Tab-separated table of C-alpha atoms in Angstrom:
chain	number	residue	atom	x	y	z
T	1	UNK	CA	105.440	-54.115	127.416
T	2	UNK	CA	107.825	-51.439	128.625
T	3	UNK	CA	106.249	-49.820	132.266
T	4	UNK	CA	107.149	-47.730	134.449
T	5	UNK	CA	107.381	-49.528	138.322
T	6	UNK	CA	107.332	-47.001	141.495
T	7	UNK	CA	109.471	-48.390	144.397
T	8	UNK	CA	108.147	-47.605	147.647
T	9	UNK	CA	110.802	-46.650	150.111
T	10	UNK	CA	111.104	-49.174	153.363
T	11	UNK	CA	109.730	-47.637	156.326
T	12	UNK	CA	113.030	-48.919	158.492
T	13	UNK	CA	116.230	-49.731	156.120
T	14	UNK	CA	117.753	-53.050	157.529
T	15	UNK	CA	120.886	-52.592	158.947
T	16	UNK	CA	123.585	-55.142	158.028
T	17	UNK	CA	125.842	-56.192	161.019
T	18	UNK	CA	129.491	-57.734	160.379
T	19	UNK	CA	127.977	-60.442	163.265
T	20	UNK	CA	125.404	-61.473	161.402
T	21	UNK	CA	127.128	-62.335	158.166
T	22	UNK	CA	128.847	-66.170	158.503
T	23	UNK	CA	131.932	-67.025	158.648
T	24	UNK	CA	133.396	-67.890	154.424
T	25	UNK	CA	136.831	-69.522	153.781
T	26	UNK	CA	139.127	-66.778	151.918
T	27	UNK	CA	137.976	-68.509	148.219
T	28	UNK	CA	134.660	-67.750	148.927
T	29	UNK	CA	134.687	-64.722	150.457
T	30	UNK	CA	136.594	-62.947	147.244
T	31	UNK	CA	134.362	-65.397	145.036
T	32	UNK	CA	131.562	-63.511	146.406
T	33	UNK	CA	133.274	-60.054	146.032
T	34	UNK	CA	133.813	-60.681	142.561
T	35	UNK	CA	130.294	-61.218	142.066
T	36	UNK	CA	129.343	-58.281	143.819
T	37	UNK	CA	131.948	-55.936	141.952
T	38	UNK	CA	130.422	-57.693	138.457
T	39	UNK	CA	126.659	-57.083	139.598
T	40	UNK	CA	127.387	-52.929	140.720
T	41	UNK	CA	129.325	-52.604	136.918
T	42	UNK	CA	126.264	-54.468	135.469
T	43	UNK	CA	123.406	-52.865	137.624
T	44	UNK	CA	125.485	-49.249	137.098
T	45	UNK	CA	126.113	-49.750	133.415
T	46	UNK	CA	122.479	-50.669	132.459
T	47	UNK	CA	120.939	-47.659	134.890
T	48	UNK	CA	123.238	-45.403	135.028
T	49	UNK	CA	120.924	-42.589	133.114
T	50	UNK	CA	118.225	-42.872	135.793
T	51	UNK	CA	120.756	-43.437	138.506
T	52	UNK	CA	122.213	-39.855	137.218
T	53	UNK	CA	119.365	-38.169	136.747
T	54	UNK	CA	118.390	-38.802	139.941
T	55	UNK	CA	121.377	-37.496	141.509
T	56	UNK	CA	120.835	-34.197	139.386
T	57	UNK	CA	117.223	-33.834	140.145
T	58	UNK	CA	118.442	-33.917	144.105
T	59	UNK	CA	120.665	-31.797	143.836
T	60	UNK	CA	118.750	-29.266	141.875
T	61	UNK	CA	116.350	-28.855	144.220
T	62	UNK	CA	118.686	-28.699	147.228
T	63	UNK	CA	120.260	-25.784	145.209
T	64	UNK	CA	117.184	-24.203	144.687
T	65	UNK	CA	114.294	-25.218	146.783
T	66	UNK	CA	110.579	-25.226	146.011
T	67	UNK	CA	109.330	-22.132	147.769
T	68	UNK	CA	106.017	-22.635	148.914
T	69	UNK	CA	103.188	-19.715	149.052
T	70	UNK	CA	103.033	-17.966	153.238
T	71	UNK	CA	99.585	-18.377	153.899
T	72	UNK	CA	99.427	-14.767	154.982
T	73	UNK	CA	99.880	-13.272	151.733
T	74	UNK	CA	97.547	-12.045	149.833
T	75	UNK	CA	97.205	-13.234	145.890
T	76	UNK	CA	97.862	-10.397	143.715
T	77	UNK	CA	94.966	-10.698	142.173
């Protein structure tokens, strides 16, 4: 079964500090790099599309914004 999940955006992003990640020995530091570098190619490769397409549909409408009706006016008909 193939659906369709909605994220809902956090209300406060958590902010990552340099103090409040531990201290790693050099191995394990670029150990851990690697791993992140591997997941971003994965996680990039397999949603790329939507990742793009999101991107476009952003910058679409901050080309051309939805223009929304002035309540003053008057319907044509």
């Amino acid at each position: 079964m193939n659906q369709s999940i909605e994220m809902s955006k956090p209300s406060a992003p958590h902010t990552l500090m340099p103090t409040d990640l531990p201290p790693l020995s050099d191995t394990s530091a670029v150990q851990i790099l690697d791993f992140l570098h591997e997941l971003v190619f994965r996680f990039e490769a397999h949603y790329g599309g939507q990742i793009h397409r999101f991107y476009e549909q952003q910058r679409d409408i901050r080309i051309n914004p939805p223009v929304a009706p002035r309540p003053d006016e008057d319907e044509p008909f």
